[in-house]
Coordinates of C-alpha atoms and ligand atoms in Angstrom, one line a residue:
M1 CA 110.2 -10.9 161.6
I2 CA 110.1 -13.6 164.3
T3 CA 111.6 -16.9 163.2
I4 CA 110.1 -20.3 163.8
G5 CA 112.7 -21.1 166.5
E6 CA 111.9 -17.9 168.4
R7 CA 108.2 -18.6 168.3
Q8 CA 108.7 -22.1 169.7
T9 CA 110.8 -20.9 172.6
K10 CA 108.3 -18.2 173.3
S11 CA 105.6 -20.8 173.8
E12 CA 104.2 -20.7 177.4
I13 CA 102.4 -24.0 177.3
P14 CA 104.4 -27.1 176.2
F15 CA 102.5 -28.5 173.3
D16 CA 103.7 -31.7 171.7
V17 CA 102.4 -31.2 168.2
E18 CA 104.3 -34.2 166.8
R19 CA 102.6 -36.5 169.3
I20 CA 99.2 -35.0 168.3
R21 CA 100.0 -35.5 164.6
A22 CA 100.7 -39.1 165.3
D23 CA 97.1 -39.5 166.4
F24 CA 95.8 -38.4 163.0
P25 CA 96.8 -41.1 160.5
I26 CA 95.5 -39.2 157.4
L27 CA 98.1 -36.5 157.8
D28 CA 100.9 -38.9 157.0
Q29 CA 100.6 -38.9 153.2
K30 CA 101.8 -37.3 150.1
V31 CA 99.6 -35.4 147.7
H32 CA 100.9 -34.8 144.2
G33 CA 104.3 -36.1 145.4
K34 CA 104.5 -33.5 148.3
P35 CA 103.9 -34.0 152.0
L36 CA 100.2 -33.1 152.7
V37 CA 99.7 -29.8 154.5
Y38 CA 96.1 -29.7 155.5
L39 CA 94.9 -26.2 156.0
D40 CA 91.2 -26.6 155.2
N41 CA 90.1 -27.3 158.8
A42 CA 87.3 -24.7 158.9
A43 CA 85.6 -26.7 156.2
S44 CA 86.2 -30.0 158.0
S45 CA 88.9 -31.2 160.4
Q46 CA 90.6 -34.6 160.3
K47 CA 89.9 -37.4 162.7
P48 CA 92.1 -38.8 165.5
R49 CA 92.5 -42.5 166.0
A50 CA 90.3 -42.2 169.1
V51 CA 87.4 -41.3 166.9
I52 CA 88.2 -43.9 164.2
H53 CA 88.5 -46.6 166.9
A54 CA 85.3 -45.6 168.6
L55 CA 83.4 -46.0 165.3
K56 CA 85.1 -49.3 164.6
H57 CA 84.5 -50.6 168.0
Y58 CA 80.8 -49.7 168.0
Y59 CA 80.2 -51.3 164.6
E60 CA 82.3 -54.4 165.4
N61 CA 80.7 -55.0 168.9
D62 CA 77.6 -53.0 169.9
H63 CA 75.6 -52.0 166.9
A64 CA 71.8 -52.3 167.1
N65 CA 68.9 -49.8 167.1
V66 CA 68.5 -47.6 170.1
H67 CA 65.7 -47.1 172.6
R68 CA 63.6 -50.0 171.2
G69 CA 65.1 -53.4 171.7
V70 CA 64.9 -55.7 174.6
H71 CA 68.1 -57.5 173.7
A72 CA 71.7 -56.9 174.9
L73 CA 73.0 -55.2 171.8
S74 CA 70.2 -52.7 171.7
E75 CA 70.9 -52.0 175.4
R76 CA 74.6 -51.5 174.8
A77 CA 74.0 -49.2 171.7
T78 CA 71.4 -47.2 173.7
E79 CA 73.9 -46.8 176.6
A80 CA 76.7 -45.7 174.3
Y81 CA 74.4 -43.2 172.5
E82 CA 73.2 -41.7 175.8
E83 CA 76.7 -41.6 177.2
A84 CA 77.7 -39.7 174.1
R85 CA 75.0 -37.2 174.9
I86 CA 76.6 -36.7 178.4
A87 CA 80.0 -36.1 176.8
V88 CA 78.6 -33.5 174.4
Q89 CA 76.5 -31.9 177.2
K90 CA 79.6 -31.4 179.3
F91 CA 81.6 -30.1 176.2
I92 CA 79.3 -27.1 175.9
G93 CA 78.3 -26.8 179.5
A94 CA 74.6 -27.6 179.0
P95 CA 73.0 -27.8 182.4
C96 CA 70.7 -30.7 181.6
L97 CA 70.7 -33.7 179.2
R98 CA 67.2 -33.0 177.9
E99 CA 68.5 -29.7 176.5
L100 CA 71.0 -31.4 174.2
I101 CA 69.6 -32.6 170.9
F102 CA 71.6 -34.5 168.4
T103 CA 71.2 -33.2 164.8
R104 CA 73.0 -33.8 161.5
G105 CA 75.0 -30.6 162.1
A106 CA 74.8 -26.9 162.5
T107 CA 72.7 -26.5 159.4
E108 CA 70.0 -28.9 160.5
A109 CA 70.1 -27.3 164.0
I110 CA 69.5 -23.8 162.7
N111 CA 66.7 -25.0 160.3
L112 CA 65.1 -26.8 163.3
I113 CA 65.1 -23.6 165.3
A114 CA 63.8 -21.4 162.5
Q115 CA 61.0 -23.9 161.6
T116 CA 59.8 -24.5 165.1
F117 CA 60.8 -21.7 167.5
G118 CA 60.8 -19.2 164.7
R119 CA 57.4 -20.2 163.4
V120 CA 55.9 -19.8 166.9
H121 CA 57.6 -16.5 167.7
V122 CA 57.9 -14.6 164.4
H123 CA 54.8 -13.1 162.8
A124 CA 53.9 -10.6 160.1
G125 CA 55.8 -7.3 160.5
D126 CA 58.3 -8.8 163.0
E127 CA 62.0 -8.7 162.5
V128 CA 64.9 -11.1 162.7
I129 CA 68.4 -9.7 163.0
L130 CA 71.4 -11.4 161.3
T131 CA 74.9 -10.1 160.7
A132 CA 76.8 -9.3 157.5
L133 CA 79.3 -12.1 158.2
E134 CA 76.9 -15.1 158.5
H135 CA 77.3 -18.4 156.7
H136 CA 74.5 -19.2 154.3
S137 CA 73.3 -21.8 156.9
N138 CA 72.5 -19.0 159.2
I139 CA 70.9 -16.8 156.5
V140 CA 68.7 -18.9 154.3
P141 CA 66.6 -20.7 157.1
W142 CA 65.7 -17.2 158.5
Q143 CA 65.1 -15.8 155.0
V144 CA 62.6 -18.6 154.3
L145 CA 60.9 -18.1 157.6
C146 CA 60.6 -14.3 157.0
W147 CA 59.1 -14.9 153.5
E148 CA 56.6 -17.3 154.9
K149 CA 55.6 -15.1 157.8
H150 CA 55.9 -11.7 156.0
A151 CA 58.5 -10.7 158.5
N152 CA 61.7 -8.8 157.8
L153 CA 65.4 -9.6 158.0
R154 CA 67.7 -6.9 159.4
V155 CA 71.5 -7.1 159.0
V156 CA 74.1 -5.8 161.4
P157 CA 76.9 -4.3 159.3
I158 CA 80.7 -4.8 159.9
N159 CA 83.6 -2.5 159.7
D160 CA 86.5 -2.9 157.2
D161 CA 88.3 -5.2 159.6
G162 CA 85.4 -7.6 159.6
E163 CA 84.2 -6.7 163.1
L164 CA 80.5 -6.3 164.0
R165 CA 79.2 -2.8 164.5
L166 CA 77.6 -3.1 167.9
D167 CA 76.5 0.5 167.8
E168 CA 74.5 -0.4 164.7
L169 CA 73.1 -3.5 166.4
E170 CA 71.8 -1.3 169.2
K171 CA 70.0 0.9 166.7
L172 CA 68.5 -2.1 164.8
I173 CA 66.9 -3.6 167.9
N174 CA 63.3 -2.3 168.2
P175 CA 60.0 -3.6 169.5
A176 CA 59.4 -5.7 166.3
T177 CA 62.7 -7.6 166.9
R178 CA 62.1 -11.2 167.9
I179 CA 65.4 -13.1 167.3
I180 CA 69.0 -12.3 166.7
S181 CA 71.0 -15.2 165.1
V182 CA 74.7 -14.7 165.0
A183 CA 77.9 -16.7 164.4
H184 CA 80.2 -17.1 167.4
V185 CA 83.2 -17.1 165.0
S186 CA 83.1 -16.2 161.3
N187 CA 84.1 -19.0 159.0
A188 CA 85.3 -16.7 156.2
L189 CA 87.2 -14.1 158.3
G190 CA 87.9 -15.8 161.6
T191 CA 86.4 -12.8 163.6
I192 CA 85.4 -13.9 167.1
N193 CA 82.1 -12.0 167.7
P194 CA 81.4 -10.5 171.1
I195 CA 78.5 -12.8 171.7
Q196 CA 78.3 -12.3 175.4
K197 CA 77.6 -8.6 174.8
I198 CA 75.1 -9.4 172.1
I199 CA 73.2 -11.8 174.3
D200 CA 73.1 -9.4 177.2
L201 CA 72.0 -6.5 175.0
A202 CA 69.3 -8.6 173.3
H203 CA 68.0 -10.1 176.6
Q204 CA 67.7 -6.6 178.1
R205 CA 65.3 -5.9 175.2
G206 CA 63.4 -9.2 175.4
V207 CA 65.0 -10.5 172.2
Y208 CA 66.0 -14.2 171.8
V209 CA 69.5 -15.2 170.7
V210 CA 70.6 -18.1 168.6
I211 CA 74.4 -18.7 168.3
D212 CA 75.8 -20.5 165.3
G213 CA 78.8 -22.1 167.0
A214 CA 80.1 -24.2 164.0
Q215 CA 83.4 -22.4 163.9
A216 CA 83.8 -21.7 167.6
A217 CA 83.4 -25.2 169.1
P218 CA 86.7 -26.4 167.6
H219 CA 88.7 -23.4 169.0
L220 CA 87.0 -21.8 172.0
R221 CA 85.7 -23.0 175.4
V222 CA 81.9 -22.8 175.2
D223 CA 79.7 -22.6 178.2
V224 CA 76.1 -22.2 177.2
Q225 CA 74.9 -21.7 180.7
K226 CA 77.3 -18.8 181.4
L227 CA 76.5 -17.3 178.0
D228 CA 72.8 -17.6 178.7
C229 CA 72.1 -17.9 175.0
D230 CA 68.7 -19.3 174.0
F231 CA 70.2 -21.8 171.5
Y232 CA 73.7 -22.9 170.5
A233 CA 74.4 -25.1 167.4
F234 CA 77.6 -26.8 166.2
S235 CA 78.8 -29.6 163.8
G236 CA 80.7 -32.7 164.8
H237 CA 83.0 -32.9 161.8
K238 CA 84.6 -29.5 162.6
V239 CA 85.5 -30.6 166.1
Y240 CA 87.4 -33.7 164.9
G241 CA 84.3 -35.9 165.0
P242 CA 82.4 -37.7 162.2
T243 CA 80.3 -36.0 159.5
G244 CA 76.5 -36.2 159.7
I245 CA 76.3 -35.4 163.4
G246 CA 76.1 -32.2 165.5
A247 CA 74.3 -30.8 168.4
L248 CA 71.8 -28.2 169.4
Y249 CA 71.5 -26.8 172.9
G250 CA 68.2 -25.0 173.7
K251 CA 66.8 -23.6 176.9
P252 CA 64.2 -26.1 178.2
Q253 CA 61.4 -23.6 178.4
H254 CA 61.8 -23.0 174.7
L255 CA 62.2 -26.7 173.7
E256 CA 59.1 -27.7 175.8
L257 CA 56.9 -25.2 173.9
M258 CA 58.3 -25.8 170.4
P259 CA 56.4 -28.1 168.1
P260 CA 58.4 -31.0 166.7
Y261 CA 60.6 -30.4 163.7
Q262 CA 60.3 -33.8 162.1
T263 CA 57.8 -36.5 163.0
G264 CA 57.8 -40.3 163.0
G265 CA 59.3 -43.0 165.2
D266 CA 61.0 -42.3 168.5
M267 CA 59.7 -38.7 168.9
I268 CA 56.2 -39.8 170.0
S269 CA 54.8 -41.0 173.3
Y270 CA 51.5 -42.3 171.9
V271 CA 50.1 -42.6 168.4
S272 CA 46.5 -43.3 167.3
F273 CA 44.8 -42.2 164.1
E274 CA 42.9 -39.7 166.2
K275 CA 45.6 -38.2 168.3
T276 CA 49.4 -38.3 168.8
T277 CA 51.4 -37.1 171.7
W278 CA 55.1 -36.2 171.7
N279 CA 57.9 -37.9 173.5
Q280 CA 59.8 -36.0 176.3
L281 CA 62.9 -33.9 175.6
P282 CA 65.3 -34.4 173.9
Y283 CA 63.6 -37.2 172.0
K284 CA 60.8 -35.0 170.7
F285 CA 63.4 -33.6 168.3
E286 CA 65.1 -36.8 167.3
A287 CA 62.7 -38.4 164.9
G288 CA 63.7 -41.8 163.4
T289 CA 66.8 -43.8 163.9
P290 CA 69.5 -41.4 164.9
N291 CA 73.1 -41.3 163.8
I292 CA 74.2 -43.6 166.7
A293 CA 77.7 -44.2 165.5
G294 CA 78.1 -40.5 164.7
A295 CA 77.1 -39.5 168.3
I296 CA 79.6 -42.0 169.7
G297 CA 82.3 -40.7 167.4
L298 CA 81.5 -37.2 168.4
A299 CA 81.8 -38.0 172.0
A300 CA 85.2 -39.6 171.4
A301 CA 86.2 -36.4 169.5
V302 CA 85.2 -34.0 172.3
E303 CA 86.8 -36.2 174.9
Y304 CA 90.0 -36.2 172.9
L305 CA 89.9 -32.4 172.5
E306 CA 89.4 -32.0 176.3
E307 CA 92.3 -34.4 177.0
I308 CA 94.7 -32.3 174.9
G309 CA 93.4 -29.2 176.6
R310 CA 91.4 -26.5 175.0
D311 CA 93.6 -23.7 176.3
S312 CA 96.7 -25.4 175.0
I313 CA 95.1 -25.9 171.6
A314 CA 93.9 -22.3 171.5
S315 CA 97.3 -20.9 172.3
H316 CA 99.0 -23.2 169.8
E317 CA 96.5 -22.2 167.1
H318 CA 97.0 -18.6 168.0
R319 CA 100.7 -18.9 167.4
L320 CA 100.1 -20.5 164.0
L321 CA 97.7 -17.7 163.1
E322 CA 100.0 -14.9 164.2
F323 CA 102.9 -16.4 162.3
A324 CA 100.8 -17.0 159.1
T325 CA 99.4 -13.5 159.3
E326 CA 102.8 -11.9 159.6
R327 CA 104.2 -14.0 156.7
I328 CA 101.3 -13.6 154.3
A329 CA 100.8 -9.9 155.1
S330 CA 104.4 -9.2 154.1
I331 CA 103.9 -10.6 150.5
P332 CA 103.4 -7.7 148.1
G333 CA 100.2 -8.1 146.1
V334 CA 98.4 -10.0 148.8
R335 CA 95.6 -8.4 150.9
I336 CA 94.3 -10.1 154.0
I337 CA 90.5 -10.0 154.3
G338 CA 89.5 -10.0 158.0
T339 CA 91.8 -8.2 160.3
A340 CA 89.7 -8.2 163.5
K341 CA 91.4 -7.8 166.8
E342 CA 89.9 -11.0 168.1
K343 CA 90.3 -13.9 165.6
A344 CA 90.2 -17.7 165.6
S345 CA 92.6 -19.5 163.4
V346 CA 91.4 -18.5 159.9
L347 CA 93.4 -16.5 157.4
S348 CA 91.6 -15.3 154.3
F349 CA 93.4 -13.3 151.6
V350 CA 93.2 -12.2 148.0
V351 CA 96.0 -12.0 145.5
E352 CA 96.2 -9.2 143.0
D353 CA 95.7 -10.3 139.4
M354 CA 95.0 -13.9 140.4
S355 CA 91.7 -15.6 141.2
A356 CA 91.3 -17.5 144.4
L357 CA 90.6 -20.7 142.4
D358 CA 94.1 -20.4 140.8
V359 CA 95.8 -19.8 144.1
G360 CA 94.1 -22.8 145.6
T361 CA 94.8 -25.0 142.6
R362 CA 98.5 -24.1 142.6
L363 CA 98.7 -24.7 146.4
D364 CA 97.1 -28.1 145.8
I365 CA 99.9 -28.9 143.4
E366 CA 102.3 -28.2 146.3
G367 CA 100.4 -30.6 148.5
I368 CA 98.7 -27.8 150.4
A369 CA 94.9 -28.0 151.0
V370 CA 93.1 -24.7 151.4
R371 CA 89.6 -23.5 150.6
T372 CA 88.8 -21.0 147.9
G373 CA 85.7 -19.1 146.9
H374 CA 82.9 -17.4 148.8
H375 CA 82.9 -19.9 151.7
C376 CA 79.1 -19.9 151.7
C377 CA 79.2 -16.2 152.6
Q378 CA 78.2 -14.5 149.4
P379 CA 76.8 -11.3 151.1
L380 CA 80.1 -11.0 153.0
M381 CA 82.1 -11.2 149.9
E382 CA 79.9 -8.5 148.3
R383 CA 80.5 -6.3 151.4
F384 CA 84.3 -6.5 150.6
G385 CA 83.7 -6.2 146.8
I386 CA 85.4 -9.5 146.0
A387 CA 84.3 -12.7 144.4
G388 CA 86.0 -14.9 147.0
T389 CA 89.2 -15.4 149.0
T390 CA 91.8 -18.1 149.5
R391 CA 91.4 -19.3 153.1
A392 CA 93.9 -21.2 155.2
S393 CA 92.5 -22.5 158.5
F394 CA 94.6 -24.1 161.2
A395 CA 93.9 -26.9 163.6
M396 CA 95.8 -28.3 166.6
Y397 CA 97.9 -30.6 164.4
N398 CA 99.3 -28.0 162.2
T399 CA 102.9 -26.9 162.6
L400 CA 104.8 -23.7 162.2
E401 CA 106.9 -25.5 159.5
E402 CA 103.6 -26.2 157.6
V403 CA 102.7 -22.5 157.9
E404 CA 106.2 -21.6 156.5
A405 CA 105.8 -24.1 153.6
F406 CA 102.4 -22.5 152.9
A407 CA 103.8 -19.0 153.0
E408 CA 106.7 -19.9 150.7
A409 CA 104.2 -21.5 148.3
V410 CA 102.1 -18.4 148.3
E411 CA 105.2 -16.2 147.6
K412 CA 106.1 -18.4 144.7
I413 CA 102.5 -18.3 143.3
V414 CA 102.2 -14.5 143.7
A415 CA 105.5 -14.0 141.9
S416 CA 104.1 -15.9 138.9
A417 CA 100.9 -13.7 138.8
R418 CA 100.6 -11.9 135.5
P419 CA 98.7 -8.6 135.2
R420 CA 95.5 -9.1 133.3
A421 CA 95.2 -7.3 129.9
G422 CA 91.8 -5.7 129.5
A423 CA 90.1 -6.2 126.2
S424 CA 89.1 -3.1 124.3
L425 CA 85.4 -2.2 124.1
N426 CA 85.5 -1.1 120.5
G427 CA 86.9 -2.4 117.3
D428 CA 87.3 -5.9 116.0
Y429 CA 87.4 -8.9 118.2
P430 CA 88.3 -11.8 116.0
Y431 CA 86.9 -15.2 116.9
P432 CA 89.5 -18.0 116.9
Q433 CA 90.2 -20.0 113.8
A434 CA 89.6 -23.7 113.8
A435 CA 92.6 -25.4 115.4
A436 CA 92.4 -28.4 113.0
P437 CA 90.2 -29.5 110.1
S438 CA 87.9 -31.4 112.4
T439 CA 87.1 -31.8 116.1
R440 CA 88.5 -35.3 115.9
E441 CA 91.8 -34.1 114.5
A442 CA 92.0 -31.2 117.1
A443 CA 91.4 -33.8 119.8
E444 CA 94.3 -36.0 118.4
E445 CA 96.7 -33.0 118.6
I446 CA 95.7 -32.2 122.2
A447 CA 95.9 -35.8 123.2
E448 CA 99.5 -36.0 121.8
V449 CA 100.6 -33.3 124.1
F450 CA 98.8 -34.8 127.1
E451 CA 100.1 -38.3 126.4
V452 CA 103.7 -37.3 126.8
V453 CA 103.1 -35.8 130.3
D454 CA 101.5 -37.8 133.0
D455 CA 102.4 -35.4 135.8
W456 CA 99.4 -33.2 136.8
A457 CA 101.8 -30.2 137.5
E458 CA 102.9 -30.3 133.9
K459 CA 99.4 -30.7 132.5
Y460 CA 98.4 -27.8 134.7
E461 CA 101.2 -25.6 133.3
Y462 CA 100.1 -26.6 129.8
L463 CA 96.5 -25.5 130.5
I464 CA 97.7 -22.2 132.0
D465 CA 99.9 -21.6 129.0
I466 CA 97.1 -22.2 126.4
G467 CA 94.7 -20.2 128.7
S468 CA 97.1 -17.2 128.6
K469 CA 96.7 -17.2 124.7
L470 CA 92.9 -17.2 124.8
P471 CA 91.7 -14.6 122.3
A472 CA 90.4 -11.6 124.1
M473 CA 86.7 -11.4 124.8
P474 CA 85.5 -7.8 124.8
D475 CA 83.8 -6.5 127.9
V476 CA 80.7 -5.7 126.0
L477 CA 80.1 -9.5 125.7
K478 CA 80.6 -10.1 129.4
Q479 CA 77.0 -9.8 130.3
E480 CA 74.7 -11.9 132.5
C481 CA 73.2 -13.7 129.5
N482 CA 76.7 -15.0 128.6
R483 CA 77.6 -16.0 132.1
V484 CA 78.0 -19.7 132.7
Q485 CA 76.4 -20.7 136.0
G486 CA 77.6 -23.5 138.3
C487 CA 81.3 -22.6 138.1
Q488 CA 83.5 -21.8 141.1
S489 CA 84.8 -18.7 139.2
T490 CA 83.4 -16.1 136.9
V491 CA 83.0 -17.5 133.4
F492 CA 81.6 -15.9 130.2
M493 CA 81.0 -17.7 126.9
H494 CA 79.5 -16.1 123.8
A495 CA 78.9 -18.4 120.8
R496 CA 77.7 -17.5 117.3
K497 CA 77.2 -19.2 113.9
K498 CA 80.3 -18.4 111.8
P499 CA 79.2 -15.7 109.3
G500 CA 78.9 -17.1 105.7
T501 CA 78.7 -20.8 106.9
P502 CA 75.5 -22.9 107.3
D503 CA 76.5 -24.8 110.5
V504 CA 79.9 -23.8 111.8
I505 CA 80.0 -22.6 115.4
E506 CA 82.6 -20.4 117.0
F507 CA 82.9 -18.8 120.4
L508 CA 84.7 -16.4 122.6
A509 CA 85.2 -17.0 126.3
D510 CA 86.9 -15.6 129.4
S511 CA 87.2 -16.3 133.1
D512 CA 88.9 -14.6 136.1
A513 CA 90.7 -17.9 136.9
D514 CA 93.7 -19.0 134.9
I515 CA 92.9 -22.7 135.2
V516 CA 89.4 -22.1 133.8
R517 CA 90.9 -20.0 130.9
G518 CA 93.0 -23.1 130.2
E519 CA 89.9 -25.3 130.1
L520 CA 88.1 -22.7 127.9
A521 CA 91.1 -22.7 125.5
L522 CA 90.9 -26.5 125.3
L523 CA 87.2 -26.3 124.4
Q524 CA 87.9 -23.6 121.8
R525 CA 90.6 -25.8 120.2
L526 CA 88.2 -28.7 120.1
Y527 CA 85.0 -27.0 119.1
S528 CA 85.4 -23.4 117.8
G529 CA 85.4 -23.2 114.0
Q530 CA 83.9 -26.7 113.7
R531 CA 80.6 -27.9 112.3
A532 CA 77.7 -28.2 114.8
G533 CA 77.0 -31.9 113.9
E534 CA 80.6 -32.8 114.6
V535 CA 80.7 -30.9 117.8
L536 CA 77.6 -32.8 118.9
A537 CA 79.0 -36.2 117.9
F538 CA 82.3 -35.8 119.8
D539 CA 82.6 -38.0 122.9
M540 CA 83.9 -35.5 125.5
P541 CA 83.8 -37.9 128.5
A542 CA 86.0 -40.4 126.6
F543 CA 88.3 -37.6 125.6
M544 CA 88.6 -36.4 129.2
Q545 CA 89.5 -39.9 130.3
R546 CA 92.0 -40.3 127.5
I547 CA 93.9 -37.1 128.4
G548 CA 93.6 -37.9 132.2
L549 CA 91.7 -34.8 133.1
D550 CA 88.9 -36.8 134.6
K551 CA 91.3 -37.7 137.4
N552 CA 93.2 -34.5 137.8
L553 CA 90.4 -32.0 138.0
T554 CA 88.4 -31.8 141.2
Q555 CA 84.7 -32.7 141.2
G556 CA 83.9 -29.0 141.5
R557 CA 86.1 -28.2 138.4
R558 CA 84.7 -31.1 136.5
N559 CA 81.2 -29.8 137.2
G560 CA 82.2 -26.4 136.0
L561 CA 83.7 -27.8 132.8
A562 CA 80.6 -29.9 132.2
E563 CA 78.5 -26.6 132.4
M564 CA 80.8 -25.0 129.8
V565 CA 80.5 -28.0 127.5
Q566 CA 76.8 -28.0 127.9
R567 CA 76.6 -24.4 126.8
V568 CA 78.5 -25.2 123.6
M569 CA 76.3 -28.3 123.0
R570 CA 73.1 -26.3 123.5
F571 CA 74.3 -23.8 120.9
A572 CA 75.5 -26.5 118.5
E573 CA 72.0 -28.1 118.8
N574 CA 70.4 -24.8 117.9
V575 CA 72.6 -24.3 114.9
A576 CA 72.2 -27.9 113.8
G577 CA 68.4 -27.5 114.1
Q578 CA 68.4 -24.4 112.0
K579 CA 70.3 -26.0 109.2
P580 CA 68.2 -26.1 106.0
Ligands
LIG1 N1 77.9 -22.0 160.2 C1 79.2 -21.8 160.0 C2 79.8 -20.5 160.6 C3 80.0 -22.7 159.2 O1 81.2 -22.4 159.0 C4 79.3 -23.8 158.7 C5 80.1 -24.7 157.8 O2 81.1 -24.4 157.3 C6 78.0 -24.0 159.0 C7 77.3 -23.1 159.8 C8 77.3 -25.3 158.5 O3 77.8 -26.4 159.0 P1 77.4 -27.9 158.5 O4 77.6 -27.8 157.0 O5 78.3 -28.8 159.2 O6 76.0 -28.0 158.9

């Protein structure tokens, strides 16, 4: 294995990562008492001082509405907004300013294309081609269009490495094909798609091409003119810019003919009650007051990126990815998902006998931020036969030392994985006994444990421990009707009225995530074997606050827990309602 030292001396381009880190104030902090290692960059990257200062400067000095005022501030704001457009235009090599539309992000850009260009060009019986590795943002807008137009979606398959099957794409294109919409880089796997080949192939057959560049813009040099794509979309917050801003490039001949996406102020040239005419490009597609500060912040971000040097960034990130891949691939019980030859800095993996949610939660306790779950790519997860992955994604400010800390943490977590015991299909499956004579007393007992530990790591271990003792739920009860929706992991709960009692409820439950099993065990201790009326009267939010879980669980986990509690409450209401 190559050591960190060897990798650094192998570097061809000097890259002062410590200097870059100093530009990102957020990185200098501890999380759960450990130095923050931020590896969730594919979801959203952090902001350099240049961006923070640009926003602050704008709001402190120049803010006013754009394109409308006759006063100095409006003039300055308009100038800054339009200069931002020039910076973003240069960033993606758009030939002309009128081809560069500010949007809220990639999602809004793709919706805009589907609802305007798509509506004009796609008719009944036509086809739109997507690929198996698209983000939901590049699936659902097309799906909705196809439903509306009675058109059909076709999907280019991938191989087991997560690479597009171009041979299959060639077969899919036919006279009914109107549009191909494809990610430049896959957010879940990191695959860099051969978009130049796809664009050339499509154009030879008269098919338009939309590129979802959300994951490419932070890592690759993009030149829309050279690519000759019809549309290119990306989000500001993934290229070190603010949230709520992004850009769409479109060929002018398309943009001119497209109807507006949204209507209102600024996008019109003349309005009367009889007739309205549209403003010129790009304003025809920027209805209402735009995200002025966002555009200015985005311009600062892309200028910062260019200053560091996109090739230097790419080669640094490539080193991080290579090192991480080597380290993670060598851990027994870990499988990397997405092993394409051409990859940007995304590393997705699954751990045997452990859900991605558990891996992510344990990494968080070590101060390491990663993403877990389906990454808004549910069809892709289905293609690999998995519920989700743990994804580490690297940015220019990450270091080899951080990758090493991440790999060591994964090693430790994997070593703690316990093989799952399967519940038998037949025979008895006892429901748990009441943990205490009443819900209130059960709550007191739990609170006593939680009150002596204020460290989240210890509370977490306690939850994992009680979760490991959760009474087995037989597979026969793990059916769709018992599935709790709205959770980040797979959760089943089956409740019943305790036989021989008028109003006592009891339930069995299970999840693929240890942390969720811990939460289910907590709920069982509180509620299972208790009278429905008492269950309904118990103040769960106050209890969560008392034991501190309201602060320790993430919003996503709190929502999941609330869904589980809701399920118990609905059942308790039914039982209480049936009581004679
Ligand atoms: N496309 C890809 C490939 C993405 O990764 C994302 C976000 O993760 C999006 C589209 C949507 O981007 P946004 O949420 O910024 O609109």
